[in-house]
Amino acid sequence: MKFKKFLFILLALLVVFIGFTLTNTFLTASKQPTIVPSSVELDENAAIEKFSKALTYKTISYQEREKFDLQEFDKFISFLMDSYPTVHENLELETINDYALVYKWEGTNPNTKPIGLTSHYDVVPVLSGTEGNWEKDPFSGAIQDGLIWGRGTLDDKIGVIGILEAAEYLLKEGFTPSRDIYFMFGFDEEIGGELGAKAIADSLKQRGIQFDFVLDEGGAIVENMVPGVDQPVGVVGISEKGSATAELTIKGSGGHSSQPKDRTNIGRIASAIAALEETQFEGKLRGPGNDLFEFVAPEMSFGMKYVFSNKIIFKSIIEQILLKEPATAALIRTTIAPTIFHAGEQYNALPEEATAIINLRLMPGDSLEDVKEFIVKTIDDDGITVTVTGSESSSVSSTDGPQFKAIQLAARNVYNDAIIAPYLMFAGSDAKHYDIISDNTYRFLPVQITSEDLNRMHGTNEHISSENYINAIKFYVEIMKVTNQ
């Protein structure tokens, strides 16, 4: 009798559980705005030709600033002035540190906070020795079979030229914004943006200018990105991880390798690294990573939707699944990547000093002090000196307000089938510099690409389809219109 009663209670609980979780699943509503398909009609051939020309200027950023060929930067700026006459006749242009460009498009309502669209026109060098691996010259701007080739097609002259093309189009259409719009173009993003974006932000802060939001490059619309979602998913960075360098150093007596101690300097540093890799920071589905799944869950196939609509129940299982792949693990934890090891000079001499360099990408909420404390506790070796330098993550921008919804709508108006969701950006961008003058900063490259395209951004054979480039222009038209209705 007791057993039957137990089974009845168990069955009742199971029914309640299934009813509760199924209700959550069916009540999970889409967070995607209703589209108004873009009606923008461009002179596509002319736009493509100008973009092609822009790619021929070797505006290369080098770690050693003295290597910059500033004549190429001068030529590029002259090219912009010649190519977009209506923009330069109607917008104020200011240069900061000679090469950072700030355009102001004055709106009709000075009481509304401005928006900022930002990109950079510097590009990374072509790795020496790989020039022959390019199908087209990296600075040719070659156009063939519907593709545009060259450094900057993805990172990030497409943003600069796309924004100016959009503004030129809107001006000729007689469009006047209700709020001020700023275009802010850096020239040293690839080496940190200190004289470009940071200088722009510092200058505007001194003038008391505060943006409603700033939109920079970042996530893109990627096919087959999220399991259980058939549509391409466009990810908008609402924060970017911090980047820190940890240096682990041990000093001690060296000596001949024929009489080593049981634990050598190299061995102790190696043990420290092994301990860090085995332990790892805790992975938690939180912040921007959690927001990503909040936005894509309603669009998933039923099984995946069931799980992610009931994260409160399945959270630990989801976290374990995400931790199995590097890309998803990075979404939910601070990462540890040993990158450099220095020790020894001769095969038969014990080194008196050994040093390891570790790159860490910090989750929002993890401080540099937290990172150092974790390392010291994990390696548990008083003989190893630990120093941690770098930057913490940027602030986390809103996904609930009109700012994020405007980006969603502008993207979906052009890419009608895409699902637009927030995410945490792993790489760095100029966007972090604008945190000091903007209520929100977002990171989004308005193109639809594959995972292979992502590898070309700083690699060989960087290119983009003409269709993607035209759609990027349309997106910038849409974002200016949507935020000025």
Short mmCIF file of C-alpha atoms in Angstrom, two decimals:
data_model
loop_
_atom_site.label_atom_id
_atom_site.label_comp_id
_atom_site.label_asym_id
_atom_site.label_seq_id
_atom_site.Cartn_x
_atom_site.Cartn_y
_atom_site.Cartn_z
CA MET A 1 0.00 0.00 0.00
CA LYS A 2 2.81 2.38 0.95
CA PHE A 3 4.62 1.52 -2.26
CA LYS A 4 1.53 2.30 -4.35
CA LYS A 5 1.14 5.59 -2.50
CA PHE A 6 4.77 6.42 -3.19
CA LEU A 7 4.33 5.63 -6.89
CA PHE A 8 1.20 7.80 -7.01
CA ILE A 9 3.04 10.74 -5.44
CA LEU A 10 5.99 10.21 -7.79
CA LEU A 11 3.67 10.11 -10.79
CA ALA A 12 1.86 13.24 -9.62
CA LEU A 13 5.16 15.09 -9.24
CA LEU A 14 6.22 13.93 -12.68
CA VAL A 15 2.97 15.21 -14.19
CA VAL A 16 3.42 18.56 -12.42
CA PHE A 17 7.05 18.73 -13.62
CA ILE A 18 6.14 17.96 -17.22
CA GLY A 19 3.20 20.37 -17.12
CA PHE A 20 5.34 23.15 -15.66
CA THR A 21 8.21 22.71 -18.12
CA LEU A 22 5.93 22.33 -21.15
CA THR A 23 4.04 25.48 -20.15
CA ASN A 24 7.34 27.37 -19.94
CA THR A 25 8.28 26.04 -23.37
CA PHE A 26 5.05 27.01 -25.10
CA LEU A 27 4.93 30.42 -23.40
CA THR A 28 8.46 31.34 -24.51
CA ALA A 29 7.72 34.16 -26.93
CA SER A 30 9.95 35.44 -29.70
CA LYS A 31 12.09 38.48 -28.92
CA GLN A 32 12.47 39.39 -32.59
CA PRO A 33 10.83 42.62 -33.87
CA THR A 34 8.43 42.58 -36.78
CA ILE A 35 10.32 43.48 -39.94
CA VAL A 36 9.66 46.28 -42.37
CA PRO A 37 11.67 45.09 -45.40
CA SER A 38 14.21 47.63 -46.59
CA SER A 39 13.23 49.54 -49.73
CA VAL A 40 16.65 51.16 -50.19
CA GLU A 41 17.76 51.22 -53.83
CA LEU A 42 21.44 51.98 -54.39
CA ASP A 43 23.67 52.51 -57.36
CA GLU A 44 25.37 49.23 -56.56
CA ASN A 45 28.07 49.34 -59.23
CA ALA A 46 29.23 52.79 -58.16
CA ALA A 47 29.23 51.77 -54.48
CA ILE A 48 31.26 48.64 -55.21
CA GLU A 49 33.80 50.56 -57.30
CA LYS A 50 34.37 53.05 -54.48
CA PHE A 51 34.79 50.28 -51.95
CA SER A 52 37.25 48.56 -54.25
CA LYS A 53 39.28 51.76 -54.50
CA ALA A 54 39.25 52.22 -50.71
CA LEU A 55 40.90 48.83 -50.29
CA THR A 56 43.94 49.83 -52.37
CA TYR A 57 45.26 52.24 -49.73
CA LYS A 58 47.78 50.54 -47.46
CA THR A 59 46.57 52.03 -44.20
CA ILE A 60 48.43 49.42 -42.18
CA SER A 61 48.78 49.49 -38.40
CA TYR A 62 52.09 48.30 -37.02
CA GLN A 63 52.96 47.80 -33.35
CA GLU A 64 55.86 50.19 -33.95
CA ARG A 65 54.10 53.42 -34.88
CA GLU A 66 57.13 54.71 -36.74
CA LYS A 67 56.39 52.08 -39.40
CA PHE A 68 53.04 53.68 -40.29
CA ASP A 69 53.06 54.96 -43.87
CA LEU A 70 51.10 58.12 -43.11
CA GLN A 71 51.08 59.16 -46.75
CA GLU A 72 48.72 56.25 -47.37
CA PHE A 73 46.47 57.51 -44.57
CA ASP A 74 46.51 61.01 -46.10
CA LYS A 75 45.58 59.59 -49.49
CA PHE A 76 42.73 57.61 -47.96
CA ILE A 77 41.26 60.69 -46.30
CA SER A 78 41.51 62.61 -49.58
CA PHE A 79 39.76 59.71 -51.28
CA LEU A 80 36.88 59.97 -48.79
CA MET A 81 36.49 63.68 -49.47
CA ASP A 82 36.44 63.16 -53.23
CA SER A 83 34.13 60.14 -53.12
CA TYR A 84 31.49 61.52 -50.74
CA PRO A 85 31.06 65.18 -51.66
CA THR A 86 27.52 65.51 -50.28
CA VAL A 87 28.64 64.23 -46.89
CA HIS A 88 31.53 66.65 -46.78
CA GLU A 89 29.34 69.57 -47.85
CA ASN A 90 26.70 68.95 -45.18
CA LEU A 91 28.47 67.40 -42.19
CA GLU A 92 31.08 68.92 -39.92
CA LEU A 93 34.43 67.09 -40.11
CA GLU A 94 37.04 67.26 -37.39
CA THR A 95 40.34 65.44 -37.25
CA ILE A 96 41.92 64.40 -33.97
CA ASN A 97 45.61 63.49 -33.91
CA ASP A 98 45.52 64.28 -37.63
CA TYR A 99 43.99 60.95 -38.69
CA ALA A 100 41.07 60.13 -36.39
CA LEU A 101 37.93 61.39 -38.16
CA VAL A 102 34.80 62.73 -36.46
CA TYR A 103 31.78 63.68 -38.58
CA LYS A 104 28.80 65.43 -37.01
CA TRP A 105 25.41 65.34 -38.71
CA GLU A 106 23.30 67.88 -36.89
CA GLY A 107 19.75 66.87 -36.03
CA THR A 108 16.63 68.97 -35.59
CA ASN A 109 16.10 68.17 -31.89
CA PRO A 110 19.04 69.21 -29.70
CA ASN A 111 17.29 67.80 -26.60
CA THR A 112 17.68 64.19 -27.80
CA LYS A 113 20.90 62.33 -27.09
CA PRO A 114 22.99 61.67 -30.20
CA ILE A 115 23.96 58.27 -31.54
CA GLY A 116 27.42 57.30 -32.75
CA LEU A 117 28.44 54.97 -35.56
CA THR A 118 32.07 54.01 -35.44
CA SER A 119 34.54 51.93 -37.43
CA HIS A 120 38.25 51.99 -38.22
CA TYR A 121 40.13 52.23 -41.48
CA ASP A 122 43.48 50.81 -40.42
CA VAL A 123 44.18 47.17 -41.28
CA VAL A 124 46.58 44.50 -40.09
CA PRO A 125 49.71 43.69 -42.12
CA VAL A 126 49.89 40.68 -44.37
CA LEU A 127 52.02 38.11 -42.57
CA SER A 128 55.44 38.00 -44.15
CA GLY A 129 55.86 34.93 -46.30
CA THR A 130 52.12 34.43 -46.90
CA GLU A 131 51.76 36.91 -49.75
CA GLY A 132 51.86 34.12 -52.30
CA ASN A 133 48.97 32.34 -50.61
CA TRP A 134 46.53 35.10 -51.56
CA GLU A 135 44.37 34.35 -54.59
CA LYS A 136 44.20 38.11 -55.25
CA ASP A 137 46.64 40.79 -54.17
CA PRO A 138 45.63 41.88 -50.63
CA PHE A 139 45.58 45.54 -51.63
CA SER A 140 44.16 45.16 -55.12
CA GLY A 141 40.49 45.63 -54.28
CA ALA A 142 39.90 43.05 -57.01
CA ILE A 143 36.29 42.38 -58.04
CA GLN A 144 35.58 38.99 -59.54
CA ASP A 145 32.67 36.52 -59.58
CA GLY A 146 30.64 38.55 -57.13
CA LEU A 147 33.48 38.84 -54.60
CA ILE A 148 35.51 41.85 -53.46
CA TRP A 149 39.07 41.03 -52.33
CA GLY A 150 41.46 42.73 -49.96
CA ARG A 151 42.46 43.77 -46.48
CA GLY A 152 39.59 45.70 -44.90
CA THR A 153 36.74 43.94 -46.68
CA LEU A 154 35.76 42.42 -43.34
CA ASP A 155 37.90 44.33 -40.86
CA ASP A 156 36.92 47.12 -41.10
CA LYS A 157 36.92 49.49 -44.08
CA ILE A 158 33.53 47.99 -44.87
CA GLY A 159 32.19 49.86 -41.83
CA VAL A 160 33.75 53.19 -42.76
CA ILE A 161 32.71 53.05 -46.42
CA GLY A 162 29.32 51.50 -45.62
CA ILE A 163 28.45 54.32 -43.21
CA LEU A 164 29.53 57.07 -45.62
CA GLU A 165 27.69 55.44 -48.53
CA ALA A 166 24.55 55.31 -46.36
CA ALA A 167 24.89 58.96 -45.35
CA GLU A 168 25.49 60.05 -48.95
CA TYR A 169 22.36 58.16 -50.00
CA LEU A 170 20.20 59.63 -47.22
CA LEU A 171 21.39 63.18 -47.87
CA LYS A 172 20.51 62.89 -51.54
CA GLU A 173 17.10 61.55 -50.51
CA GLY A 174 16.53 64.70 -48.44
CA PHE A 175 16.70 62.92 -45.08
CA THR A 176 17.35 65.04 -41.98
CA PRO A 177 17.89 63.30 -38.65
CA SER A 178 15.95 64.35 -35.58
CA ARG A 179 18.99 63.77 -33.35
CA ASP A 180 22.67 64.41 -33.94
CA ILE A 181 24.52 61.54 -35.55
CA TYR A 182 28.28 61.18 -35.18
CA PHE A 183 30.51 59.08 -37.40
CA MET A 184 33.79 58.28 -35.62
CA PHE A 185 36.55 56.55 -37.54
CA GLY A 186 39.73 55.39 -35.84
CA PHE A 187 43.07 54.79 -37.52
CA ASP A 188 44.91 52.60 -35.00
CA GLU A 189 42.31 50.13 -33.72
CA GLU A 190 44.49 47.16 -34.59
CA ILE A 191 47.07 48.27 -32.01
CA GLY A 192 44.68 49.42 -29.29
CA GLY A 193 43.14 52.67 -30.54
CA GLU A 194 44.99 54.96 -28.15
CA LEU A 195 45.42 57.86 -30.62
CA GLY A 196 42.21 57.13 -32.50
CA ALA A 197 39.06 56.02 -30.71
CA LYS A 198 40.35 56.74 -27.21
CA ALA A 199 41.40 60.25 -28.21
CA ILE A 200 38.01 60.83 -29.86
CA ALA A 201 36.18 59.67 -26.74
CA ASP A 202 38.35 61.79 -24.44
CA SER A 203 37.80 64.86 -26.61
CA LEU A 204 34.03 64.44 -26.76
CA LYS A 205 33.87 63.80 -23.02
CA GLN A 206 35.58 67.12 -22.37
CA ARG A 207 32.77 68.78 -24.36
CA GLY A 208 30.10 67.07 -22.29
CA ILE A 209 28.75 64.94 -25.15
CA GLN A 210 26.91 61.81 -24.03
CA PHE A 211 25.56 59.28 -26.52
CA ASP A 212 22.37 57.27 -26.33
CA PHE A 213 24.36 54.47 -27.89
CA VAL A 214 27.48 53.86 -29.96
CA LEU A 215 27.60 51.07 -32.54
CA ASP A 216 30.95 49.62 -33.58
CA GLU A 217 32.12 46.51 -35.44
CA GLY A 218 31.86 43.16 -33.69
CA GLY A 219 29.62 40.14 -34.05
CA ALA A 220 28.15 39.24 -37.43
CA ILE A 221 25.31 37.18 -38.83
CA VAL A 222 26.66 33.64 -38.86
CA GLU A 223 25.17 30.55 -40.45
CA ASN A 224 24.83 27.34 -38.38
CA MET A 225 25.91 29.18 -35.29
CA VAL A 226 23.45 27.95 -32.66
CA PRO A 227 22.39 24.28 -32.41
CA GLY A 228 18.67 23.89 -32.88
CA VAL A 229 18.29 27.13 -34.83
CA ASP A 230 17.94 26.76 -38.60
CA GLN A 231 18.11 30.48 -39.38
CA PRO A 232 21.37 32.44 -39.39
CA VAL A 233 21.97 34.16 -36.06
CA GLY A 234 23.23 37.72 -35.88
CA VAL A 235 25.09 38.35 -32.64
CA VAL A 236 25.42 41.86 -31.27
CA GLY A 237 28.15 42.29 -28.69
CA ILE A 238 26.77 43.97 -25.57
CA SER A 239 30.13 43.68 -23.82
CA GLU A 240 33.64 42.51 -24.59
CA LYS A 241 35.82 40.41 -22.36
CA GLY A 242 38.75 41.98 -20.60
CA SER A 243 42.27 40.99 -21.60
CA ALA A 244 44.90 40.37 -18.95
CA THR A 245 48.48 39.13 -18.93
CA ALA A 246 49.67 37.02 -16.02
CA GLU A 247 53.40 36.57 -15.55
CA LEU A 248 54.58 33.66 -13.42
CA THR A 249 58.26 33.91 -12.47
CA ILE A 250 60.53 31.83 -10.26
CA LYS A 251 64.16 32.55 -9.42
CA GLY A 252 66.63 30.31 -7.73
CA SER A 253 69.99 28.61 -7.96
CA GLY A 254 70.83 26.98 -11.25
CA GLY A 255 73.68 24.57 -11.45
CA HIS A 256 74.74 21.67 -13.61
CA SER A 257 72.05 19.49 -15.11
CA SER A 258 73.84 16.37 -13.84
CA GLN A 259 72.75 17.15 -10.28
CA PRO A 260 69.21 18.53 -10.45
CA LYS A 261 66.89 19.02 -7.52
CA ASP A 262 63.71 16.96 -7.49
CA ARG A 263 61.81 20.11 -8.44
CA THR A 264 63.53 22.49 -10.84
CA ASN A 265 62.49 26.01 -11.77
CA ILE A 266 61.10 24.77 -15.08
CA GLY A 267 59.28 21.93 -13.37
CA ARG A 268 57.63 24.22 -10.85
CA ILE A 269 56.43 26.64 -13.52
CA ALA A 270 55.21 23.69 -15.60
CA SER A 271 53.33 22.34 -12.59
CA ALA A 272 51.75 25.74 -12.04
CA ILE A 273 50.51 25.88 -15.63
CA ALA A 274 49.22 22.32 -15.41
CA ALA A 275 47.33 23.16 -12.22
CA LEU A 276 45.69 26.18 -13.84
CA GLU A 277 44.66 24.24 -16.94
CA GLU A 278 43.28 21.37 -14.88
CA THR A 279 41.36 23.64 -12.49
CA GLN A 280 40.06 26.42 -14.78
CA PHE A 281 37.74 29.21 -13.74
CA GLU A 282 34.19 28.17 -12.93
CA GLY A 283 31.82 28.25 -15.89
CA LYS A 284 28.50 29.93 -15.18
CA LEU A 285 25.68 30.72 -17.59
CA ARG A 286 25.32 34.39 -16.77
CA GLY A 287 25.38 37.88 -18.21
CA PRO A 288 25.67 38.25 -22.00
CA GLY A 289 26.05 34.48 -22.48
CA ASN A 290 22.74 33.90 -20.74
CA ASP A 291 21.16 36.73 -22.74
CA LEU A 292 22.17 35.03 -26.00
CA PHE A 293 20.14 31.94 -25.14
CA GLU A 294 17.22 34.03 -23.87
CA PHE A 295 16.93 35.49 -27.38
CA VAL A 296 17.54 32.34 -29.42
CA ALA A 297 15.56 29.87 -27.27
CA PRO A 298 12.17 30.86 -28.77
CA GLU A 299 13.53 30.12 -32.26
CA MET A 300 14.95 26.66 -31.47
CA SER A 301 13.63 23.26 -32.46
CA PHE A 302 11.31 21.82 -29.82
CA GLY A 303 13.84 19.69 -27.94
CA MET A 304 16.39 22.47 -27.58
CA LYS A 305 13.67 25.00 -26.87
CA TYR A 306 12.37 22.78 -24.06
CA VAL A 307 15.79 22.67 -22.41
CA PHE A 308 16.65 26.37 -22.78
CA SER A 309 13.17 27.54 -21.82
CA ASN A 310 13.70 25.76 -18.51
CA LYS A 311 17.24 26.89 -17.72
CA ILE A 312 16.40 27.17 -14.05
CA ILE A 313 16.08 23.36 -14.02
CA PHE A 314 18.66 22.33 -16.61
CA LYS A 315 21.25 25.05 -15.97
CA SER A 316 24.00 22.77 -14.65
CA ILE A 317 23.54 20.37 -17.57
CA ILE A 318 23.67 23.26 -20.07
CA GLU A 319 26.84 24.58 -18.46
CA GLN A 320 28.54 21.19 -18.72
CA ILE A 321 27.59 20.96 -22.40
CA LEU A 322 28.89 24.46 -23.11
CA LEU A 323 32.18 23.75 -21.35
CA LYS A 324 32.97 20.90 -23.76
CA GLU A 325 33.74 23.21 -26.70
CA PRO A 326 36.29 26.08 -26.58
CA ALA A 327 33.98 28.57 -28.33
CA THR A 328 31.07 28.02 -25.96
CA ALA A 329 33.27 27.59 -22.88
CA ALA A 330 34.69 31.06 -23.55
CA LEU A 331 31.14 32.37 -23.42
CA ILE A 332 30.67 31.42 -19.76
CA ARG A 333 34.06 31.61 -18.06
CA THR A 334 37.31 33.54 -17.85
CA THR A 335 39.77 31.68 -20.07
CA ILE A 336 43.38 30.68 -19.45
CA ALA A 337 45.83 30.48 -22.36
CA PRO A 338 49.57 29.98 -21.68
CA THR A 339 51.31 31.61 -24.63
CA ILE A 340 55.01 32.20 -23.85
CA PHE A 341 57.64 30.30 -21.83
CA HIS A 342 61.15 31.58 -21.09
CA ALA A 343 63.78 29.42 -19.42
CA GLY A 344 67.32 28.22 -19.98
CA GLU A 345 70.07 28.93 -22.47
CA GLN A 346 72.11 25.75 -22.54
CA TYR A 347 71.11 22.09 -22.62
CA ASN A 348 73.29 21.06 -19.65
CA ALA A 349 72.70 24.04 -17.33
CA LEU A 350 69.72 24.44 -15.03
CA PRO A 351 68.14 27.87 -15.56
CA GLU A 352 68.27 30.24 -12.63
CA GLU A 353 64.99 31.79 -13.71
CA ALA A 354 61.86 30.57 -15.48
CA THR A 355 58.91 32.66 -16.61
CA ALA A 356 55.56 31.83 -18.16
CA ILE A 357 53.20 34.32 -19.77
CA ILE A 358 49.48 33.57 -19.71
CA ASN A 359 46.78 35.44 -21.60
CA LEU A 360 43.41 35.55 -19.87
CA ARG A 361 40.11 36.85 -21.23
CA LEU A 362 38.00 38.10 -18.34
CA MET A 363 34.27 37.64 -17.95
CA PRO A 364 32.19 40.66 -16.90
CA GLY A 365 32.32 40.77 -13.13
CA ASP A 366 35.79 39.21 -12.81
CA SER A 367 38.41 41.73 -11.71
CA LEU A 368 42.16 41.67 -12.18
CA GLU A 369 42.48 41.13 -8.44
CA ASP A 370 40.10 38.15 -8.65
CA VAL A 371 42.27 36.66 -11.38
CA LYS A 372 45.49 37.08 -9.41
CA GLU A 373 43.90 35.59 -6.29
CA PHE A 374 42.68 32.57 -8.29
CA ILE A 375 46.12 31.97 -9.82
CA VAL A 376 47.99 32.26 -6.51
CA LYS A 377 45.55 29.92 -4.78
CA THR A 378 45.53 27.38 -7.62
CA ILE A 379 49.31 27.07 -8.18
CA ASP A 380 49.97 27.00 -4.40
CA ASP A 381 53.69 27.75 -4.72
CA ASP A 382 55.12 30.58 -2.60
CA GLY A 383 58.28 30.57 -4.68
CA ILE A 384 56.48 31.74 -7.80
CA THR A 385 55.85 35.47 -8.17
CA VAL A 386 52.58 36.33 -9.89
CA THR A 387 51.84 39.66 -11.54
CA VAL A 388 48.63 40.44 -13.44
CA THR A 389 48.17 43.44 -15.71
CA GLY A 390 45.61 44.36 -18.32
CA SER A 391 42.02 45.47 -18.58
CA GLU A 392 38.74 44.21 -17.19
CA SER A 393 35.68 43.66 -19.34
CA SER A 394 33.71 46.57 -20.72
CA SER A 395 30.37 47.52 -19.23
CA VAL A 396 27.34 45.44 -20.23
CA SER A 397 24.83 47.31 -22.39
CA SER A 398 21.06 47.01 -22.24
CA THR A 399 19.06 44.51 -24.28
CA ASP A 400 15.68 45.76 -23.02
CA GLY A 401 15.64 49.33 -24.30
CA PRO A 402 14.94 50.91 -27.67
CA GLN A 403 18.64 51.04 -28.51
CA PHE A 404 19.12 47.28 -28.87
CA LYS A 405 15.70 46.89 -30.50
CA ALA A 406 16.69 49.48 -33.11
CA ILE A 407 19.76 47.43 -34.06
CA GLN A 408 17.63 44.29 -34.20
CA LEU A 409 15.06 45.95 -36.44
CA ALA A 410 17.61 47.53 -38.78
CA ALA A 411 19.35 44.18 -39.21
CA ARG A 412 16.15 42.21 -39.77
CA ASN A 413 14.83 44.79 -42.22
CA VAL A 414 17.78 43.87 -44.42
CA TYR A 415 18.36 40.24 -43.41
CA ASN A 416 14.74 39.18 -43.05
CA ASP A 417 15.41 35.59 -41.95
CA ALA A 418 18.08 36.35 -39.37
CA ILE A 419 17.64 36.01 -35.63
CA ILE A 420 19.34 38.91 -33.87
CA ALA A 421 20.60 38.27 -30.34
CA PRO A 422 23.06 39.72 -27.81
CA TYR A 423 26.33 38.01 -26.98
CA LEU A 424 29.69 38.44 -25.29
CA MET A 425 32.51 39.44 -27.63
CA PHE A 426 35.81 37.66 -26.99
CA ALA A 427 38.08 39.94 -29.03
CA GLY A 428 38.83 43.60 -28.40
CA SER A 429 37.47 46.58 -30.34
CA ASP A 430 37.39 50.36 -30.24
CA ALA A 431 33.94 50.17 -28.65
CA LYS A 432 35.39 49.89 -25.14
CA HIS A 433 36.82 53.39 -25.42
CA TYR A 434 33.36 54.85 -25.91
CA ASP A 435 31.99 53.47 -22.63
CA ILE A 436 32.95 56.75 -20.96
CA ILE A 437 30.63 58.81 -23.20
CA SER A 438 27.84 56.41 -24.07
CA ASP A 439 24.94 54.93 -22.15
CA ASN A 440 25.29 51.79 -24.26
CA THR A 441 27.94 50.43 -26.63
CA TYR A 442 27.17 47.69 -29.15
CA ARG A 443 29.35 45.67 -31.49
CA PHE A 444 27.93 44.40 -34.78
CA LEU A 445 29.23 43.93 -38.32
CA PRO A 446 26.13 43.86 -40.55
CA VAL A 447 27.16 41.04 -42.89
CA GLN A 448 26.13 37.40 -43.20
CA ILE A 449 29.17 35.14 -43.21
CA THR A 450 30.37 31.63 -42.47
CA SER A 451 32.77 30.48 -39.78
CA GLU A 452 35.45 30.23 -42.49
CA ASP A 453 35.02 33.93 -43.26
CA LEU A 454 35.75 34.76 -39.62
CA ASN A 455 39.19 33.17 -39.96
CA ARG A 456 39.97 35.42 -42.94
CA MET A 457 39.62 38.68 -40.99
CA HIS A 458 43.28 38.75 -39.99
CA GLY A 459 44.28 35.88 -42.22
CA THR A 460 44.82 35.05 -45.86
CA ASN A 461 42.34 35.76 -48.66
CA GLU A 462 40.16 38.27 -46.83
CA HIS A 463 37.17 39.01 -49.04
CA ILE A 464 33.44 39.63 -49.01
CA SER A 465 30.59 39.16 -51.44
CA SER A 466 29.24 42.20 -53.26
CA GLU A 467 25.79 41.31 -51.93
CA ASN A 468 27.02 41.41 -48.35
CA TYR A 469 28.68 44.76 -48.87
CA ILE A 470 25.51 46.27 -50.38
CA ASN A 471 23.47 44.86 -47.49
CA ALA A 472 25.87 46.49 -45.02
CA ILE A 473 25.15 49.87 -46.60
CA LYS A 474 21.42 49.19 -46.37
CA PHE A 475 21.79 48.31 -42.69
CA TYR A 476 23.46 51.65 -41.95
CA VAL A 477 20.67 53.44 -43.83
CA GLU A 478 18.12 51.53 -41.74
CA ILE A 479 19.79 52.20 -38.37
CA MET A 480 19.90 55.93 -39.09
CA LYS A 481 16.26 55.94 -40.15
CA VAL A 482 14.99 53.71 -37.32
CA THR A 483 16.67 55.82 -34.62
CA ASN A 484 15.37 59.09 -36.07
CA GLN A 485 11.65 58.40 -36.50
#
